[in-house]
Structure formats: structure tokens, C-alpha cells
Amino acid sequence: MIVKQVVSTKFSQTFVTIPATLRLFFHDCFVEGCDASVMIASPNGDAEKDAQDNLSLAGDGFDTVIKAKQAVEVQCPGIVSCADILALAARDVVVLAGGPSWEVELGRRDGLVSQASKVAGNLPDPEFNLVQLNTIFAKNNLTQFDMIALSGAHTLGFSHCNRFSNRLYSFSSSSVVDPSLDPNYAQQLMQACPQNVDPSIAINMDPETPRTFDNLYYQNLVSGKGLFTSDEVLFGDPASQPTVSDFASNPGNFNGAFITAMRKLGRVGVKTGNEGEIRMDCTKFKDA
């Protein structure tokens, strides 16, 4: 309840709380497991959050976890890990955006390692094909079905132009624009992201309902409106297309699959006992 209250207050201050917290959980779990290693701040700029792939993690996600931890510490000092607080907050933001709720498993300890060098190669790339996506998810004990469901988190939030501009301006020798993009959507994207655009410009990943957790992400894929290659490939590849079509027409199936996948994601690389600790401050190791 304490975490939920803090998340709700933070959300009332800025919508970015929602996609930022959800993405932070995913980035945490895929590197060293769900252990809040992504939260560590290093004076030398060599912690997980300093890695190239993590520089675009929005500050509002970190702030949500830090504030929730502070509130929990007042009531039960030294008991609840930052890793558990992030897992709870990720569920809470999905609910605030109109998505399903689920019981979050608890008992994770906070990790003892946070290194920028461990990030590369452990997070999916927006240009990945289906085999590459499946491989990186399988390393985390997640199936293709789980991967497609978790990709549905792209119903929320935004991306910077440089993560998909190759699909607009330099796709291949035979086609400047990615032919799998709906032409009208491609035009919209070009208007929002002209060729030498300010790198801080961001655009919504779900052009239809960017602030609602729903299954429109999958309907968009069917219409050629997936923002990343790694989104559109889910509909383009015959091996994953049936699942996308199912989620597009059955929101209940998507929500159920998303819940299962989030609980499995929350079990990745979990530390217990002396494999970890309970940090007092989420941004610092206990003995630091």
C-alpha cells in the first residue's frame, strides 16, 4: 500500500512515471537479474545505468523507486529491498494506465554488483529479428509467447527518433523507407522526425492510445504501425504472427499472457540470503 500510494502521487505529477518505471524494471531484470542493480549511482560513471543502452532511461522511473523506498523505510526500516519495490511499482504503473493487476512475488535481495560493461548484449535491440529476440529472452527463461506479451508494454511510452530513423531514411539499397511500414504512418513519422532532428525529440510508441495500457499495440502491428523493426517483425514473421493476431483481437488473452510473463520476468536472476542485501538507499551499496 505504501508503494502504491507513492507511485500514485508521482503519477499525478507526471505521466512519464508510467512508461519510465515499467521500462526500468525490464532493464533491471535483463542485466544481473531483478536485483535493483540498475539503480546504483557510481561516482566514476561506470554503473549499469551509465551504459549506453541505459542512458535513455527516464529519471522519473528512478525517482519513483527512490521515493517509494524512502516511504517504506519510515514504516519498516531495513526490511524491503529496492528490487522488490521496483517490482511492485512496475505492477502499480500498469494498473494506473488501465492495465491488469497481479500479485507480485516478493523476497528479492538487492544485488552487490552494478557494472556498465555487463549491459551490452543483454538487452534487445530495436533492429532485432525474431530469432535474435527469442534468443535474448530465452536466456532469461522467457518463451516467444512471453516475449510477444512483454513487447505489448510498447502500448505506453515513447522513443527517440534515432532508434528507428533508419526505417524512414536509409532502410536498404532497394528501398529508402521500410516497406513494412504503413505509408501514411511513415509520413507522420518523417514529419515528427526530420532527418537531422534534435536527438531529444521523442514520439509515442502507440500512436493511437499512448497513455492507455491496452492491446492497440498489436492492432497497430497488424496495420503496419509498429515503431521498431523489433515490433513489426512480430507480425511480419509467420512464426509469431498468430500470437499477434490473437492479442490484437482478444484483449483478455493479452492481459493474461502479460501477467504471466511479468511474473516470470520478476523471477529472473533473483538473489536471496547472502547473495544480496537490503539497501538503505537504492542508489548505494550498503557498505559504500
C-alpha positions as a printed Julia matrix, in Angstrom:
288×3 Matrix{Float64}:
  0.0     0.0     0.0
  2.86    2.39    0.8
  4.49    1.83   -2.6
  1.15    2.17   -4.4
  0.49    5.5    -2.68
  3.88    6.92   -3.66
  3.54    5.7    -7.26
  0.1     7.25   -7.48
  1.35   10.61   -6.18
  4.29   10.58   -8.56
  1.95    9.74  -11.46
 -0.23   12.74  -10.58
  2.86   14.9   -11.08
  3.95   13.38  -14.42
  2.62   10.73  -16.78
  6.22    9.7   -17.66
  6.23    7.86  -14.3
  4.31    5.05  -16.01
  6.47    4.07  -19.0
  9.68    5.03  -17.17
  9.04    2.69  -14.22
  7.9    -0.22  -16.39
 10.95    0.04  -18.64
 13.28    0.39  -15.65
 12.05   -2.95  -14.28
 12.68   -4.68  -17.62
 16.17   -3.19  -17.96
 16.96   -4.16  -14.37
 15.86   -7.79  -14.75
 17.68   -8.44  -18.04
 21.07   -7.45  -16.57
 22.15   -9.38  -13.46
 18.51  -10.31  -12.75
 15.84   -8.37  -10.84
 18.15   -7.0    -8.18
 17.93   -3.2    -8.48
 21.49   -3.16   -9.87
 20.25   -0.57  -12.39
 19.55    1.84   -9.51
 23.18    2.15   -8.36
 24.87    5.51   -8.94
 28.64    5.38   -9.34
 30.88    8.41   -8.83
 33.02    7.06  -11.7
 30.11    6.79  -14.15
 30.66    3.06  -14.65
 27.48    1.6   -13.1
 24.77   -0.24  -15.04
 22.71    2.92  -15.52
 25.71    4.61  -17.21
 25.84    2.07  -20.05
 24.89    3.4   -23.49
 21.7     1.3   -23.63
 20.53    2.74  -20.3
 21.23    6.44  -20.83
 17.72    6.94  -22.19
 16.03    5.5   -19.07
 13.88    8.4   -17.86
 14.76    9.86  -14.47
 11.15    9.64  -13.33
 11.41    5.85  -13.04
 14.43    6.08  -10.73
 12.75    8.83   -8.74
  9.61    6.72   -8.25
 11.6     3.84   -6.74
 13.74    6.14   -4.57
 10.67    7.91   -3.16
  8.81    4.63   -2.57
 11.83    3.18   -0.77
 12.07    6.25    1.46
  8.4     5.94    2.4
  8.74    2.21    3.12
 11.87    2.8     5.23
  9.86    5.07    7.55
  7.41    2.24    8.31
  9.64   -0.84    8.13
 13.34    0.09    8.06
 15.8    -2.36    6.54
 13.19   -4.94    5.53
 12.14   -4.37    1.92
 14.63   -4.44   -0.94
 14.78   -1.87   -3.71
 14.41   -4.82   -6.11
 11.02   -5.7    -4.59
  9.94   -2.07   -4.58
 10.73   -1.78   -8.3
  8.75   -4.99   -9.0
  5.75   -3.61   -7.08
  5.99   -0.2    -8.74
  6.1    -1.8   -12.21
  2.78   -3.55  -11.46
  1.29   -0.38   -9.98
  2.03    1.74  -13.06
  0.41   -0.83  -15.37
 -2.74   -0.66  -13.22
 -2.69    3.17  -13.23
 -2.6     3.11  -17.04
 -5.71    0.94  -17.14
 -3.97   -2.42  -17.39
 -4.49   -5.63  -15.4
 -3.36   -6.18  -11.81
 -1.5    -9.19  -10.42
  0.08  -10.45   -7.23
  3.79   -9.55   -7.19
  6.06  -12.2    -5.71
  8.4   -10.71   -3.1
 11.61  -11.68   -1.33
 14.33  -10.46   -3.71
 17.54   -9.07   -2.31
 19.44   -6.16   -3.81
 22.45   -7.05   -5.92
 26.07   -6.42   -4.98
 27.32   -5.67   -8.5
 26.45   -2.91  -10.95
 28.75   -2.53  -13.93
 28.15   -0.68  -17.18
 30.23   -3.29  -19.0
 27.65   -6.02  -18.22
 24.83   -4.34  -20.13
 25.85   -4.6   -23.79
 24.44   -7.69  -25.46
 21.89   -8.33  -22.72
 19.08   -6.01  -23.84
 17.04   -6.42  -27.02
 17.89   -4.04  -29.84
 15.17   -2.2   -31.83
 16.57   -3.75  -35.01
 16.41   -7.38  -33.8
 14.67  -10.07  -35.84
 12.53  -12.8   -34.29
 15.38  -15.28  -33.77
 17.51  -12.64  -32.02
 14.57  -11.6   -29.81
 13.78  -15.21  -28.89
 17.42  -15.92  -28.08
 17.84  -13.0   -25.69
 14.52  -13.71  -23.95
 15.31  -17.44  -23.68
 18.49  -16.54  -21.76
 16.07  -15.13  -19.17
 13.81  -18.18  -19.18
 11.14  -16.41  -21.23
  9.42  -18.01  -24.24
  8.49  -16.47  -27.58
  4.93  -16.16  -26.24
  6.22  -14.27  -23.16
  8.38  -12.06  -25.39
  5.41  -11.09  -27.6
  3.33  -10.32  -24.5
  6.07   -8.22  -22.89
  6.53   -6.3   -26.15
  2.98   -5.12  -25.52
  4.47   -2.74  -22.95
  5.17   -0.64  -26.06
  1.49    0.35  -25.8
  2.93    3.0   -23.45
  5.76    5.48  -23.62
  7.9     6.95  -26.32
 11.1     6.53  -28.28
 13.75    8.91  -29.56
 13.93    9.37  -33.33
 17.4     7.84  -33.71
 16.1     4.42  -32.61
 14.01    3.97  -35.76
 15.14    6.64  -38.27
 16.84    4.01  -40.45
 13.34    2.71  -41.3
 12.5     6.13  -42.76
 15.66    7.33  -44.47
 18.1     4.5   -45.13
 16.37    1.16  -44.89
 18.04   -0.76  -47.74
 19.61   -0.37  -51.17
 16.3    -1.22  -52.82
 14.02    0.79  -50.52
 14.75    4.0   -48.64
 11.63    3.55  -46.47
 10.95    0.21  -44.75
  8.2    -1.37  -46.92
  6.6    -3.0   -43.87
  5.66    0.49  -42.57
  2.2     1.79  -43.42
  2.92    4.67  -45.88
  0.74    7.17  -44.0
  2.39    6.25  -40.71
  5.82    6.62  -42.36
  4.82   10.14  -43.46
  3.69   11.0   -39.91
  7.0     9.74  -38.54
  9.0    11.76  -41.07
  7.14   14.91  -40.03
  7.86   14.23  -36.36
 11.44   13.11  -37.02
 13.02   15.04  -39.9
 16.48   13.88  -40.92
 18.71   15.9   -38.65
 16.27   16.25  -35.81
 17.22   17.26  -32.27
 18.08   13.9   -30.61
 15.91   14.74  -27.61
 12.71   14.65  -29.71
 10.58   11.67  -28.74
  7.5    10.17  -30.3
  4.8     7.86  -28.95
  5.25    4.13  -29.49
  1.49    3.58  -29.7
  0.22    6.36  -31.98
 -3.43    5.59  -31.13
 -3.68    5.41  -27.3
 -0.21    6.3   -25.98
 -1.33    6.74  -22.36
 -3.51    3.65  -22.03
 -2.35    0.1   -21.35
 -4.36   -1.8   -23.94
 -3.98   -4.22  -26.85
 -3.87   -1.5   -29.52
 -0.12   -2.09  -29.86
 -0.98   -5.41  -31.55
 -3.71   -3.89  -33.71
 -1.13   -1.29  -34.78
  1.31   -4.07  -35.77
 -1.38   -5.64  -37.96
 -1.8    -2.21  -39.64
  1.94   -1.69  -40.27
  2.27    0.81  -37.43
  4.95   -0.84  -35.31
  7.61    1.73  -34.49
 10.68   -0.5   -34.25
 11.79   -3.25  -36.6
 11.62   -5.46  -33.49
  7.93   -4.57  -33.12
  6.88   -5.0   -36.75
  8.78   -8.29  -37.13
  6.37   -9.86  -34.62
  3.6    -9.52  -37.19
  5.84   -9.9   -40.23
  7.35  -13.25  -39.22
  4.95  -16.16  -39.78
  6.21  -17.86  -36.6
  4.94  -15.06  -34.35
  2.09  -13.64  -36.43
 -0.7   -15.86  -34.99
  0.03  -14.69  -31.44
 -0.01  -11.03  -32.52
 -3.33  -11.57  -34.31
 -4.76  -13.28  -31.22
 -3.68  -10.46  -28.87
 -4.99   -7.88  -31.37
 -8.48   -9.35  -31.29
 -8.57  -10.68  -27.7
 -7.53   -8.17  -25.02
 -8.22  -10.74  -22.3
 -5.73  -13.17  -23.83
 -3.12  -10.41  -24.0
 -3.68   -9.32  -20.38
 -3.42  -12.91  -19.15
 -0.23  -13.52  -21.11
  1.23  -10.21  -19.92
  0.59  -11.07  -16.26
  2.21  -14.49  -16.62
  5.19  -13.02  -18.43
  5.66  -10.21  -15.86
  5.67  -12.72  -13.01
  8.23  -14.85  -14.87
 10.29  -11.73  -15.62
 10.21  -10.92  -11.9
 11.9   -14.26  -11.14
 14.91  -13.67  -13.39
 18.23  -13.96  -11.53
 16.64  -13.39   -8.13
 19.06  -13.22   -5.2
 18.25  -14.49   -1.74
 20.16  -14.78    1.53
 23.78  -13.72    1.35
 23.71  -13.44   -2.46
 22.36   -9.94   -1.89
 21.49   -7.31    0.71
 18.75   -4.9     1.67
 19.99   -1.46    0.69
 19.03    1.54    2.8
 19.44    3.89   -0.17
 18.59    2.38   -3.54
 21.41    4.26   -5.27
 24.2     3.0    -2.98
 25.52   -0.39   -1.9
 25.11   -0.89    1.84
 28.81   -0.72    2.65
 29.5     2.14    0.25
